[in-house]
Short mmCIF file of C-alpha atoms in Angstrom, two decimals:
data_model
loop_
_atom_site.label_atom_id
_atom_site.label_comp_id
_atom_site.label_asym_id
_atom_site.label_seq_id
_atom_site.Cartn_x
_atom_site.Cartn_y
_atom_site.Cartn_z
CA UNK A 992 2.53 24.91 29.85
CA UNK A 993 5.87 23.77 28.42
CA UNK A 994 6.04 22.57 24.85
CA UNK A 995 7.03 19.13 26.12
CA UNK A 996 3.81 18.78 28.12
CA UNK A 997 1.45 20.43 25.66
CA UNK A 998 -1.52 18.36 24.47
CA UNK A 999 -4.07 19.10 21.74
CA UNK A 1000 -7.19 16.94 21.43
CA UNK A 1001 -10.23 16.80 19.18
CA UNK A 1002 -13.17 14.40 19.30
CA UNK A 1003 -16.18 13.93 17.03
CA UNK A 1004 -18.24 11.14 15.54
CA UNK A 1005 -16.62 8.41 17.61
CA UNK A 1006 -13.06 9.40 16.62
CA UNK A 1007 -10.48 10.96 18.93
CA UNK A 1008 -7.11 12.44 17.95
CA UNK A 1009 -4.59 13.42 20.59
CA UNK A 1010 -1.32 15.22 19.77
CA UNK A 1011 1.31 16.02 22.36
CA UNK A 1012 4.70 17.69 22.73
CA UNK A 1013 6.25 19.90 20.07
CA UNK A 1014 3.98 18.31 17.47
CA UNK A 1015 0.97 19.64 19.41
CA UNK A 1016 2.20 23.21 19.21
CA UNK A 1017 2.85 22.99 15.46
CA UNK A 1018 -0.49 21.28 14.85
CA UNK A 1019 -2.43 23.86 16.87
CA UNK A 1020 -0.87 26.71 14.92
CA UNK A 1021 -1.66 24.99 11.63
CA UNK A 1022 -5.27 24.28 12.66
CA UNK A 1023 -5.78 27.93 13.57
CA UNK A 1024 -4.35 29.11 10.25
CA UNK A 1025 -6.39 26.60 8.24
CA UNK A 1026 -9.57 27.53 10.07
CA UNK A 1027 -8.93 31.24 9.54
CA UNK A 1028 -8.55 30.57 5.81
CA UNK A 1029 -11.81 28.61 5.69
CA UNK A 1030 -10.04 25.44 4.55
CA UNK A 1031 -12.07 22.87 6.56
CA UNK A 1032 -15.40 24.05 5.17
CA UNK A 1033 -13.96 24.43 1.68
CA UNK A 1034 -12.57 20.90 1.69
CA UNK A 1035 -15.77 19.40 3.09
CA UNK A 1036 -17.70 21.08 0.27
CA UNK A 1037 -15.33 19.74 -2.39
CA UNK A 1038 -13.39 22.91 -3.30
CA UNK A 1039 -10.81 21.77 -5.88
CA UNK A 1040 -8.75 24.97 -5.68
CA UNK A 1041 -7.25 24.25 -2.26
CA UNK A 1042 -4.00 22.82 -3.65
CA UNK A 1043 -3.26 25.56 -6.16
CA UNK A 1044 -4.10 26.16 -9.83
CA UNK A 1045 -1.89 23.37 -11.18
CA UNK A 1046 -3.74 20.78 -9.11
CA UNK A 1047 -7.27 22.12 -9.54
CA UNK A 1048 -8.28 20.15 -12.63
CA UNK A 1049 -7.28 16.80 -11.18
CA UNK A 1050 -8.69 17.61 -7.73
CA UNK A 1051 -12.03 18.44 -9.36
CA UNK A 1052 -12.38 14.78 -10.35
CA UNK A 1053 -10.76 13.28 -7.24
CA UNK A 1054 -12.91 14.55 -4.35
CA UNK A 1055 -15.77 12.09 -4.65
CA UNK A 1056 -14.54 10.24 -1.54
CA UNK A 1057 -16.08 12.97 0.60
CA UNK A 1058 -19.58 11.80 -0.35
CA UNK A 1059 -19.02 8.05 -0.06
CA UNK A 1060 -20.46 7.59 3.45
CA UNK A 1061 -23.84 8.47 1.88
CA UNK A 1062 -23.39 7.62 -1.79
CA UNK A 1063 -22.06 4.10 -1.32
CA UNK A 1064 -25.30 3.05 0.35
CA UNK A 1065 -26.74 2.67 -3.14
CA UNK A 1066 -24.59 -0.44 -3.50
CA UNK A 1067 -25.95 -2.20 -0.45
CA UNK A 1068 -29.20 -3.76 -1.75
CA UNK A 1069 -27.53 -5.39 -4.76
CA UNK A 1070 -24.57 -6.51 -2.65
CA UNK A 1071 -26.91 -8.06 -0.10
CA UNK A 1072 -28.78 -9.99 -2.81
CA UNK A 1073 -25.58 -11.25 -4.43
CA UNK A 1074 -24.06 -12.30 -1.10
CA UNK A 1075 -27.22 -14.23 -0.22
CA UNK A 1076 -27.29 -15.93 -3.61
CA UNK A 1077 -23.64 -16.95 -3.24
CA UNK A 1078 -24.25 -18.41 0.20
CA UNK A 1079 -27.26 -20.35 -1.08
CA UNK A 1080 -25.09 -21.78 -3.86
CA UNK A 1081 -22.41 -22.85 -1.37
CA UNK A 1082 -19.93 -20.21 -2.52
CA UNK A 1083 -18.37 -19.19 0.78
CA UNK A 1084 -14.79 -18.33 -0.27
CA UNK A 1085 -13.95 -14.94 -1.77
CA UNK A 1086 -10.68 -14.21 -3.56
CA UNK A 1087 -9.82 -10.61 -4.40
CA UNK A 1088 -7.54 -9.83 -7.33
CA UNK A 1089 -6.49 -6.21 -6.97
CA UNK A 1090 -3.53 -3.94 -6.31
CA UNK A 1091 -2.96 -0.89 -4.13
CA UNK A 1092 -6.20 0.91 -3.42
CA UNK A 1093 -8.15 -2.05 -4.76
CA UNK A 1094 -6.69 -4.49 -2.22
CA UNK A 1095 -5.32 -2.76 0.87
CA UNK A 1096 -8.60 -1.39 2.25
CA UNK A 1097 -10.54 -4.62 1.67
CA UNK A 1098 -7.78 -6.56 3.42
CA UNK A 1099 -8.03 -4.26 6.47
CA UNK A 1100 -11.83 -4.41 6.52
CA UNK A 1101 -11.98 -8.20 6.31
CA UNK A 1102 -9.23 -8.77 8.90
CA UNK A 1103 -10.70 -6.26 11.32
CA UNK A 1104 -14.25 -7.59 11.01
CA UNK A 1105 -13.25 -11.26 11.15
CA UNK A 1106 -14.19 -12.19 7.58
CA UNK A 1107 -12.20 -14.57 5.39
CA UNK A 1108 -10.84 -12.86 2.27
CA UNK A 1109 -7.95 -14.15 0.17
CA UNK A 1110 -6.12 -11.15 -1.31
CA UNK A 1111 -3.99 -11.54 -4.42
CA UNK A 1112 -1.71 -8.52 -4.83
CA UNK A 1113 1.34 -10.42 -6.01
CA UNK A 1114 2.94 -11.87 -9.10
CA UNK A 1115 4.66 -14.65 -7.18
CA UNK A 1116 3.65 -17.90 -8.91
CA UNK A 1117 3.60 -20.00 -5.75
CA UNK A 1118 1.22 -17.63 -3.97
CA UNK A 1119 -1.12 -17.38 -6.96
CA UNK A 1120 -1.05 -21.14 -7.57
CA UNK A 1121 -1.96 -21.76 -3.93
CA UNK A 1122 -4.97 -19.46 -4.29
CA UNK A 1123 -6.29 -21.35 -7.31
CA UNK A 1124 -5.79 -24.71 -5.61
CA UNK A 1125 -7.81 -23.87 -2.50
CA UNK A 1126 -11.53 -24.75 -2.56
CA UNK A 1127 -12.01 -23.63 -6.15
CA UNK A 1128 -15.52 -25.12 -6.31
CA UNK A 1129 -16.57 -22.81 -3.45
CA UNK A 1130 -14.75 -19.70 -4.73
CA UNK A 1131 -15.96 -16.35 -6.04
CA UNK A 1132 -13.27 -14.16 -7.64
CA UNK A 1133 -13.57 -10.37 -7.40
CA UNK A 1134 -11.47 -8.71 -10.11
CA UNK A 1135 -10.90 -5.14 -9.00
CA UNK A 1136 -9.11 -2.45 -11.02
CA UNK A 1137 -9.91 1.23 -11.37
CA UNK A 1138 -8.05 1.62 -14.66
CA UNK A 1139 -9.11 -1.78 -15.89
CA UNK A 1140 -5.60 -2.43 -17.18
CA UNK A 1141 -3.55 -3.28 -14.08
CA UNK A 1142 -1.12 -5.95 -15.28
CA UNK A 1143 -1.09 -7.96 -12.05
CA UNK A 1144 -4.89 -8.05 -11.78
CA UNK A 1145 -5.30 -8.88 -15.46
CA UNK A 1146 -2.88 -11.78 -14.96
CA UNK A 1147 -4.84 -13.07 -11.96
CA UNK A 1148 -8.08 -12.92 -13.96
CA UNK A 1149 -6.56 -14.92 -16.80
CA UNK A 1150 -5.16 -17.57 -14.45
CA UNK A 1151 -8.48 -18.00 -12.63
CA UNK A 1152 -10.52 -18.08 -15.82
CA UNK A 1153 -8.44 -21.03 -16.96
CA UNK A 1154 -8.63 -22.71 -13.54
CA UNK A 1155 -12.42 -22.39 -13.50
CA UNK A 1156 -12.76 -23.65 -17.07
CA UNK A 1157 -10.43 -26.59 -16.41
CA UNK A 1158 -12.61 -27.54 -13.42
CA UNK A 1159 -15.77 -27.43 -15.53
CA UNK A 1160 -16.96 -24.17 -13.94
CA UNK A 1161 -18.39 -21.34 -16.02
CA UNK A 1162 -16.28 -18.25 -15.15
CA UNK A 1163 -19.35 -16.04 -15.63
CA UNK A 1164 -20.91 -17.72 -12.61
CA UNK A 1165 -17.90 -16.99 -10.40
CA UNK A 1166 -16.29 -13.71 -11.45
CA UNK A 1167 -17.42 -10.32 -10.13
CA UNK A 1168 -15.81 -7.17 -11.53
CA UNK A 1169 -15.28 -3.81 -9.84
CA UNK A 1170 -13.99 -1.04 -12.09
CA UNK A 1171 -14.63 2.45 -13.39
CA UNK A 1172 -17.21 3.12 -16.10
CA UNK A 1173 -15.80 2.75 -19.60
CA UNK A 1174 -12.60 0.95 -18.58
CA UNK A 1175 -11.23 -1.93 -20.67
CA UNK A 1176 -12.20 -4.27 -17.83
CA UNK A 1177 -15.78 -2.98 -17.87
CA UNK A 1178 -15.96 -3.68 -21.60
CA UNK A 1179 -14.52 -7.18 -21.19
CA UNK A 1180 -16.92 -7.94 -18.32
CA UNK A 1181 -19.89 -6.90 -20.46
CA UNK A 1182 -18.72 -9.15 -23.30
CA UNK A 1183 -18.29 -12.17 -21.02
CA UNK A 1184 -21.32 -11.66 -18.81
CA UNK A 1185 -19.47 -11.02 -15.55
CA UNK A 1186 -21.42 -9.36 -12.76
CA UNK A 1187 -20.09 -5.80 -12.62
CA UNK A 1188 -20.12 -3.02 -10.04
CA UNK A 1189 -19.10 0.36 -11.44
CA UNK A 1190 -17.27 2.62 -9.00
CA UNK A 1191 -17.45 6.40 -8.72
CA UNK A 1192 -14.88 7.66 -11.27
CA UNK A 1193 -14.30 10.79 -9.17
CA UNK A 1194 -12.56 8.77 -6.44
CA UNK A 1195 -8.84 8.00 -6.73
CA UNK A 1196 -7.71 4.47 -5.97
CA UNK A 1197 -6.05 5.14 -2.64
CA UNK A 1198 -9.08 7.16 -1.44
CA UNK A 1199 -11.52 4.39 -2.38
CA UNK A 1200 -11.84 2.48 0.90
CA UNK A 1201 -15.54 3.33 1.28
CA UNK A 1202 -16.36 2.90 -2.41
CA UNK A 1203 -17.26 -0.22 -4.39
CA UNK A 1204 -13.57 -1.17 -4.31
CA UNK A 1205 -13.66 -1.54 -0.54
CA UNK A 1206 -17.23 -2.71 -0.08
CA UNK A 1207 -17.91 -5.28 -2.82
CA UNK A 1208 -15.30 -7.92 -1.88
CA UNK A 1209 -15.79 -7.48 1.84
CA UNK A 1210 -19.60 -7.52 1.74
CA UNK A 1211 -19.44 -10.73 -0.31
CA UNK A 1212 -17.10 -12.12 2.38
CA UNK A 1213 -19.72 -11.36 5.04
CA UNK A 1214 -18.82 -7.91 6.38
CA UNK A 1215 -21.62 -5.54 7.43
CA UNK A 1216 -20.94 -2.76 4.93
CA UNK A 1217 -23.73 -0.56 6.28
CA UNK A 1218 -22.07 -0.46 9.71
CA UNK A 1219 -18.80 0.65 8.15
CA UNK A 1220 -20.55 3.48 6.31
CA UNK A 1221 -22.40 4.46 9.50
CA UNK A 1222 -19.07 4.86 11.28
CA UNK A 1223 -17.78 7.14 8.54
CA UNK A 1224 -21.01 9.12 8.35
CA UNK A 1225 -20.85 9.88 12.07
CA UNK A 1226 -17.49 11.60 11.53
CA UNK A 1227 -18.44 13.34 8.26
CA UNK A 1228 -20.53 15.96 10.07
CA UNK A 1229 -17.40 17.36 11.75
CA UNK A 1230 -15.26 17.78 8.63
CA UNK A 1231 -16.35 21.33 7.88
CA UNK A 1232 -15.55 22.59 11.39
CA UNK A 1233 -12.50 24.61 12.36
CA UNK A 1234 -12.50 23.14 15.86
CA UNK A 1235 -13.61 19.81 17.34
CA UNK A 1236 -12.46 18.33 14.05
CA UNK A 1237 -10.15 15.36 14.76
CA UNK A 1238 -9.38 14.76 11.08
CA UNK A 1239 -8.20 18.36 10.75
CA UNK A 1240 -5.94 18.02 13.79
CA UNK A 1241 -4.49 14.80 12.38
CA UNK A 1242 -3.76 16.43 9.02
CA UNK A 1243 -2.17 19.42 10.75
CA UNK A 1244 0.11 17.13 12.76
CA UNK A 1245 1.20 15.25 9.64
CA UNK A 1246 1.80 18.32 7.53
CA UNK A 1247 3.12 20.87 10.03
CA UNK A 1248 5.32 18.90 12.44
CA UNK A 1249 8.36 19.37 10.23
CA UNK A 1250 9.08 15.63 10.06
CA UNK A 1251 9.27 13.72 6.81
CA UNK A 1252 8.50 10.31 8.34
CA UNK A 1253 5.64 8.94 10.41
CA UNK A 1254 6.20 5.71 12.35
CA UNK A 1255 2.89 3.82 12.46
CA UNK A 1256 1.95 1.32 15.15
CA UNK A 1257 -1.56 0.08 14.42
CA UNK A 1258 -2.44 -3.29 15.98
CA UNK A 1259 -6.10 -2.42 15.47
CA UNK A 1260 -7.74 -1.93 13.07
CA UNK A 1261 -5.83 -4.96 11.76
CA UNK A 1262 -3.47 -3.98 8.95
CA UNK A 1263 -4.49 -0.32 8.97
CA UNK A 1264 -0.83 0.76 8.87
CA UNK A 1265 -0.37 -0.81 5.44
CA UNK A 1266 -3.39 1.08 4.08
CA UNK A 1267 -2.19 4.37 5.62
CA UNK A 1268 1.24 3.71 4.13
CA UNK A 1269 -0.11 3.77 0.59
CA UNK A 1270 -2.45 6.69 1.17
CA UNK A 1271 0.14 8.98 2.72
CA UNK A 1272 3.26 7.93 0.79
CA UNK A 1273 1.67 7.99 -2.65
CA UNK A 1274 -0.23 11.21 -1.92
CA UNK A 1275 2.63 13.25 -0.45
CA UNK A 1276 5.84 11.76 -1.87
CA UNK A 1277 6.57 14.03 -4.82
CA UNK A 1278 8.47 17.16 -5.82
CA UNK A 1279 11.25 16.13 -3.44
CA UNK A 1280 9.03 16.32 -0.37
CA UNK A 1281 6.51 14.17 1.48
CA UNK A 1282 5.84 12.11 4.58
CA UNK A 1283 7.13 8.53 4.53
CA UNK A 1284 5.04 6.14 6.65
CA UNK A 1285 7.13 3.52 8.44
CA UNK A 1286 4.92 0.61 9.49
CA UNK A 1287 6.37 -0.97 12.62
CA UNK A 1288 5.47 -4.08 14.59
CA UNK A 1289 4.31 -2.23 17.73
CA UNK A 1290 5.03 0.74 19.96
CA UNK A 1291 8.13 -0.99 21.34
CA UNK A 1292 9.53 -1.91 17.92
CA UNK A 1293 12.75 -0.42 16.53
CA UNK A 1294 11.97 2.81 14.73
CA UNK A 1295 8.94 3.82 16.80
CA UNK A 1296 10.47 6.86 18.44
CA UNK A 1297 10.27 10.62 18.74
CA UNK A 1298 13.09 11.83 16.52
CA UNK A 1299 13.81 15.00 14.51
CA UNK A 1300 12.70 13.26 11.31
CA UNK A 1301 9.99 10.96 12.74
CA UNK A 1302 6.48 11.49 14.10
CA UNK A 1303 5.37 8.41 16.09
CA UNK A 1304 1.65 7.66 15.51
CA UNK A 1305 -0.39 4.95 17.21
CA UNK A 1306 -3.86 3.82 16.12
CA UNK A 1307 -6.51 1.71 17.77
CA UNK A 1308 -10.23 1.09 17.49
CA UNK A 1309 -10.98 1.52 21.17
CA UNK A 1310 -9.06 3.72 23.57
CA UNK A 1311 -6.75 4.30 25.00
CA UNK A 1312 -4.46 3.80 22.03
CA UNK A 1313 -1.14 2.08 22.66
CA UNK A 1314 1.19 4.83 23.77
CA UNK A 1315 4.94 4.23 23.98
CA UNK A 1316 6.62 7.25 22.39
CA UNK A 1317 3.52 8.16 20.37
CA UNK A 1318 3.13 11.90 19.81
CA UNK A 1319 -0.10 11.28 17.89
CA UNK A 1320 -2.84 8.89 19.00
CA UNK A 1321 -5.81 8.10 16.78
CA UNK A 1322 -8.68 6.16 18.34
CA UNK A 1323 -11.97 5.20 16.72
CA UNK A 1324 -13.87 2.72 14.56
CA UNK A 1325 -12.55 1.62 11.18
CA UNK A 1326 -15.03 3.53 9.00
CA UNK A 1327 -14.22 6.79 10.79
CA UNK A 1328 -10.47 6.10 10.58
CA UNK A 1329 -10.69 5.62 6.80
CA UNK A 1330 -12.44 8.94 6.28
CA UNK A 1331 -10.25 10.78 8.81
CA UNK A 1332 -6.99 9.65 7.26
CA UNK A 1333 -8.19 10.55 3.75
CA UNK A 1334 -9.19 14.02 4.92
CA UNK A 1335 -5.97 14.39 6.93
CA UNK A 1336 -3.86 13.43 3.92
CA UNK A 1337 -5.57 16.07 1.80
CA UNK A 1338 -4.90 18.65 4.53
CA UNK A 1339 -1.26 17.57 4.82
CA UNK A 1340 -0.91 17.97 1.06
CA UNK A 1341 -2.01 21.58 1.30
CA UNK A 1342 0.41 22.26 4.13
CA UNK A 1343 3.27 20.63 2.22
CA UNK A 1344 2.44 22.49 -0.97
CA UNK A 1345 1.87 19.41 -3.13
CA UNK A 1346 -1.02 17.84 -5.07
CA UNK A 1347 -2.26 14.91 -2.94
CA UNK A 1348 -4.18 13.31 -5.81
CA UNK A 1349 -1.59 12.64 -8.50
CA UNK A 1350 1.16 9.98 -8.60
CA UNK A 1351 3.55 11.12 -11.32
CA UNK A 1352 6.26 8.52 -10.73
CA UNK A 1353 4.18 5.36 -10.37
CA UNK A 1354 3.91 4.74 -14.11
CA UNK A 1355 7.69 4.77 -14.65
CA UNK A 1356 8.37 1.33 -13.18
CA UNK A 1357 5.36 -0.09 -15.04
CA UNK A 1358 6.74 1.26 -18.32
CA UNK A 1359 10.18 -0.14 -17.51
CA UNK A 1360 8.65 -3.58 -16.88
CA UNK A 1361 6.76 -3.54 -20.16
CA UNK A 1362 9.86 -2.44 -22.08
CA UNK A 1363 12.01 -5.16 -20.49
CA UNK A 1364 9.53 -7.89 -21.42
CA UNK A 1365 9.17 -6.61 -24.97
CA UNK A 1366 12.92 -6.24 -25.57
CA UNK A 1367 13.78 -9.64 -24.11
CA UNK A 1368 11.10 -11.49 -26.05
CA UNK A 1369 11.51 -15.15 -25.16
CA UNK A 1370 15.16 -14.71 -24.21
CA UNK A 1371 16.59 -14.14 -20.73
CA UNK A 1372 15.82 -10.91 -18.95
CA UNK A 1373 18.77 -8.50 -18.60
CA UNK A 1374 19.50 -9.25 -14.96
CA UNK A 1375 23.22 -8.45 -15.27
CA UNK A 1376 26.20 -10.22 -13.83
CA UNK A 1377 26.43 -10.39 -10.02
CA UNK A 1378 29.20 -8.57 -8.18
CA UNK A 1379 29.74 -11.79 -6.27
CA UNK A 1380 27.89 -14.90 -5.16
CA UNK A 1381 27.88 -16.12 -1.58
CA UNK A 1382 26.17 -19.46 -1.07
CA UNK A 1383 22.60 -19.14 -2.36
CA UNK A 1384 22.77 -15.34 -2.69
CA UNK A 1385 23.79 -13.49 -5.86
CA UNK A 1386 24.62 -9.82 -5.21
CA UNK A 1387 23.85 -7.06 -7.74
CA UNK A 1388 24.35 -3.34 -7.14
CA UNK A 1389 23.47 0.00 -8.71
CA UNK A 1390 26.21 2.44 -9.68
CA UNK A 1391 25.74 4.41 -6.45
CA UNK A 1392 25.66 1.39 -4.13
CA UNK A 1393 28.52 0.48 -1.78
CA UNK A 1394 30.89 -2.36 -2.66
CA UNK A 1395 32.05 -5.21 -0.43
CA UNK A 1396 33.41 -8.72 -0.70
CA UNK A 1397 30.82 -10.53 1.41
CA UNK A 1398 27.13 -10.28 2.29
CA UNK A 1399 27.55 -9.00 5.85
CA UNK A 1400 30.01 -6.35 4.68
CA UNK A 1401 27.67 -5.26 1.94
CA UNK A 1402 24.79 -4.83 4.40
CA UNK A 1403 27.03 -2.79 6.72
CA UNK A 1404 27.99 -0.59 3.78
CA UNK A 1405 24.35 -0.18 2.82
CA UNK A 1406 23.43 0.97 6.33
CA UNK A 1407 26.42 3.35 6.35
CA UNK A 1408 25.18 4.83 3.06
CA UNK A 1409 21.89 5.99 4.57
CA UNK A 1410 22.18 9.79 4.88
CA UNK A 1411 21.20 11.85 7.90
CA UNK A 1412 17.38 11.89 8.08
CA UNK A 1413 17.41 9.20 5.38
CA UNK A 1414 15.91 5.71 5.30
CA UNK A 1415 16.51 2.15 4.12
CA UNK A 1416 13.73 0.47 2.12
CA UNK A 1417 13.59 -3.33 1.98
CA UNK A 1418 11.64 -4.53 -1.07
CA UNK A 1419 10.94 -8.27 -1.24
CA UNK A 1420 9.66 -9.77 -4.50
CA UNK A 1421 8.71 -13.02 -2.82
CA UNK A 1422 5.69 -15.04 -1.66
CA UNK A 1423 3.98 -12.91 1.00
CA UNK A 1424 2.58 -16.04 2.65
CA UNK A 1425 5.20 -18.72 2.08
CA UNK A 1426 8.12 -16.36 2.64
CA UNK A 1427 6.43 -14.36 5.42
CA UNK A 1428 9.43 -14.58 7.83
CA UNK A 1429 11.25 -12.23 5.43
CA UNK A 1430 9.36 -9.35 7.06
CA UNK A 1431 11.42 -10.01 10.20
CA UNK A 1432 14.36 -8.42 8.44
CA UNK A 1433 12.90 -4.96 9.07
CA UNK A 1434 13.28 -4.85 12.87
CA UNK A 1435 16.71 -6.48 12.66
CA UNK A 1436 18.00 -3.87 10.23
CA UNK A 1437 16.28 -1.06 12.13
CA UNK A 1438 17.95 -2.16 15.36
CA UNK A 1439 21.35 -1.94 13.65
CA UNK A 1440 20.95 1.65 12.45
CA UNK A 1441 19.66 4.95 13.74
CA UNK A 1442 17.83 5.45 10.45
CA UNK A 1443 14.28 4.41 9.65
CA UNK A 1444 13.71 1.11 7.81
CA UNK A 1445 10.62 0.29 5.76
CA UNK A 1446 9.54 -3.08 4.40
CA UNK A 1447 7.44 -3.69 1.30
CA UNK A 1448 6.31 -6.76 -0.63
CA UNK A 1449 6.87 -6.41 -4.36
CA UNK A 1450 5.14 -5.57 -6.59
CA UNK A 1451 2.56 -4.48 -4.01
CA UNK A 1452 4.70 -1.60 -2.73
CA UNK A 1453 5.01 -0.17 -6.27
CA UNK A 1454 1.40 0.94 -5.83
CA UNK A 1455 2.30 2.45 -2.43
CA UNK A 1456 5.71 3.68 -1.28
CA UNK A 1457 7.07 3.25 -4.81
CA UNK A 1458 5.91 6.80 -5.56
CA UNK A 1459 7.76 8.20 -2.52
CA UNK A 1460 10.96 6.28 -3.38
CA UNK A 1461 11.24 8.10 -6.68
CA UNK A 1462 9.33 11.35 -6.14
CA UNK A 1463 10.05 12.11 -2.49
CA UNK A 1464 13.29 13.34 -0.88
CA UNK A 1465 16.46 11.81 -2.38
CA UNK A 1466 17.28 10.20 0.95
CA UNK A 1467 16.55 6.53 0.36
CA UNK A 1468 18.85 3.52 0.20
CA UNK A 1469 17.32 0.35 -1.20
CA UNK A 1470 17.64 -3.38 -0.57
CA UNK A 1471 15.74 -5.45 -3.15
CA UNK A 1472 15.27 -9.21 -2.74
CA UNK A 1473 14.34 -11.48 -5.65
CA UNK A 1474 14.43 -15.26 -5.98
CA UNK A 1475 14.21 -18.16 -8.34
CA UNK A 1476 10.82 -19.87 -8.45
CA UNK A 1477 10.57 -23.63 -8.23
CA UNK A 1478 7.90 -23.57 -10.93
CA UNK A 1479 6.49 -20.79 -13.08
CA UNK A 1480 2.76 -20.31 -13.69
CA UNK A 1481 1.50 -19.63 -17.19
CA UNK A 1482 -0.53 -16.47 -17.81
CA UNK A 1483 -3.01 -17.50 -20.52
CA UNK A 1484 -2.78 -15.28 -23.57
CA UNK A 1485 0.60 -13.84 -22.56
CA UNK A 1486 4.05 -14.86 -23.81
CA UNK A 1487 5.44 -14.92 -20.27
CA UNK A 1488 4.57 -16.47 -16.94
CA UNK A 1489 4.21 -14.95 -13.49
CA UNK A 1490 7.80 -15.62 -12.40
CA UNK A 1491 9.12 -13.79 -15.47
CA UNK A 1492 6.72 -10.90 -14.88
CA UNK A 1493 7.75 -10.72 -11.22
CA UNK A 1494 11.45 -10.50 -12.07
CA UNK A 1495 10.78 -7.93 -14.81
CA UNK A 1496 8.92 -5.77 -12.29
CA UNK A 1497 11.86 -5.95 -9.89
CA UNK A 1498 14.38 -5.13 -12.60
CA UNK A 1499 12.21 -2.30 -13.92
CA UNK A 1500 12.00 -0.64 -10.52
CA UNK A 1501 15.70 -1.24 -9.86
CA UNK A 1502 16.43 0.56 -13.13
CA UNK A 1503 14.24 3.50 -12.07
CA UNK A 1504 16.22 3.81 -8.81
CA UNK A 1505 19.58 3.42 -10.57
CA UNK A 1506 18.67 6.16 -13.07
CA UNK A 1507 18.25 8.51 -10.11
CA UNK A 1508 21.61 7.45 -8.68
CA UNK A 1509 19.96 5.95 -5.62
CA UNK A 1510 22.13 3.42 -3.74
CA UNK A 1511 20.42 0.08 -4.41
CA UNK A 1512 21.41 -3.54 -3.93
CA UNK A 1513 19.57 -6.58 -5.31
CA UNK A 1514 20.01 -9.90 -3.58
CA UNK A 1515 18.86 -12.77 -5.78
CA UNK A 1516 18.21 -16.02 -3.95
CA UNK A 1517 18.96 -19.09 -6.04
CA UNK A 1518 17.46 -21.18 -3.22
CA UNK A 1519 14.81 -19.36 -1.18
CA UNK A 1520 15.09 -21.19 2.12
CA UNK A 1521 18.89 -21.28 2.13
CA UNK A 1522 19.22 -17.72 0.86
CA UNK A 1523 16.83 -16.30 3.45
CA UNK A 1524 18.67 -18.13 6.22
CA UNK A 1525 21.95 -16.63 5.00
CA UNK A 1526 20.37 -13.19 4.94
CA UNK A 1527 18.95 -13.58 8.45
CA UNK A 1528 22.38 -14.58 9.77
CA UNK A 1529 24.05 -11.64 8.01
CA UNK A 1530 21.53 -9.19 9.48
CA UNK A 1531 22.00 -10.74 12.92
CA UNK A 1532 25.73 -10.15 12.70
CA UNK A 1533 25.37 -6.40 12.18
CA UNK A 1534 26.51 -4.06 14.91
CA UNK A 1535 24.97 -0.67 15.52
CA UNK A 1536 25.81 1.95 12.94
CA UNK A 1537 26.78 5.28 14.49
CA UNK A 1538 25.01 8.26 13.00
#
């Protein structure tokens, strides 16, 4: 059989993984080598030495996700009682305040299972204000943070506490906390009488889909958590096997195909691509290596292609998966997909020679944000003078960024600056709901260049691809979008509001990119609607960039 026509398949526990073409040959060789070394059984049993001596200590306290399909069942009776009590009290709206691993999996679970869940993973004042204004008397707030100190989540808690109190509602009757034992949030919750679910501390945030972080908000929103765990448990039995192990085949394809990007088309489960993006990018993007997930709009979208640097992957709950140019197809229920992708990411980490459980560069932008706020005090943030202003768009650039005299020329220069096998990252610090059309910039830019283009909402992406941007290959070019807010929103107990925090987060990350001499441009919209329309027209004017 020719390499082009080769196909490798593995099925177990309701999940099927199919790999074809050159990726199939590389994956098959990697599976054979991993099986010969006893890696599948070692990983399934929680062997923390699989990623080398430097990673062993951290891995020893980050492998608890393997036992979640069984262990998380302990949560179900209490969750069922609380959900029933909420329904009886007329509390039928659930808002989740969380970032990264605390928000992405719950959002996928709720959307896929048809449950209403309002997710706050933003510092945009308009989006947060809208959440507090919607059916507050019927709202339960889940405050979810592994560390217990996440600045965005702490801000959301403070805003909602005030909103509840102003409405004559006791926050202790409406706030549910999910955190690790001993965290500052756990201590605060005990002091204030908030209902608290303590998560397994041996599970990292991005591996926590089947833990309390994934189950508490979604079970309160009406999802059948037991069914989700059943789906994962059905797959778990295959994880120790060297063959008929679809999660192993998936990890081998990711880690051995020789491609540093994976284009993800995942119409179902709904939003799964965004969850995979964090898991894979934050786990593998370090030491100058990694696999960058590129979430696309479908198998026919720009960027979903078989290319030397890109592995096209399609996902679906029920087969056959959408095909297009997909070299990897993953088909199965959501619970199994969560566990399979976690296992596959750990396998890919071993093949790439990195620690899949640390995130050494995530803290940098957080520290930059804190320092900016402290240095500025109550004065203006150091946003710098724009290179030029065109209509409602102010243009700022890093030292390594291209220069131009107009917006369209600057965008052309930015696309030209993307190196071979590089990528352009669009990072929008805007309202994910009110400014949702901004996401349409990704396919437009991707159609104008042969390079891959990612899109992330800030500061949400800082807990996701932000690690890859700074720790992965030095091949990124960055387009950051910020905007004035019509009205700020006070954060009780803090000397700044959400709009100021949002801009500080953008400037902090921009500084981290500039310090690495990454080409980066910041477009600041003095009027959101007018500025976005200008930007859409400029993107539409771009011609293809030869590579």
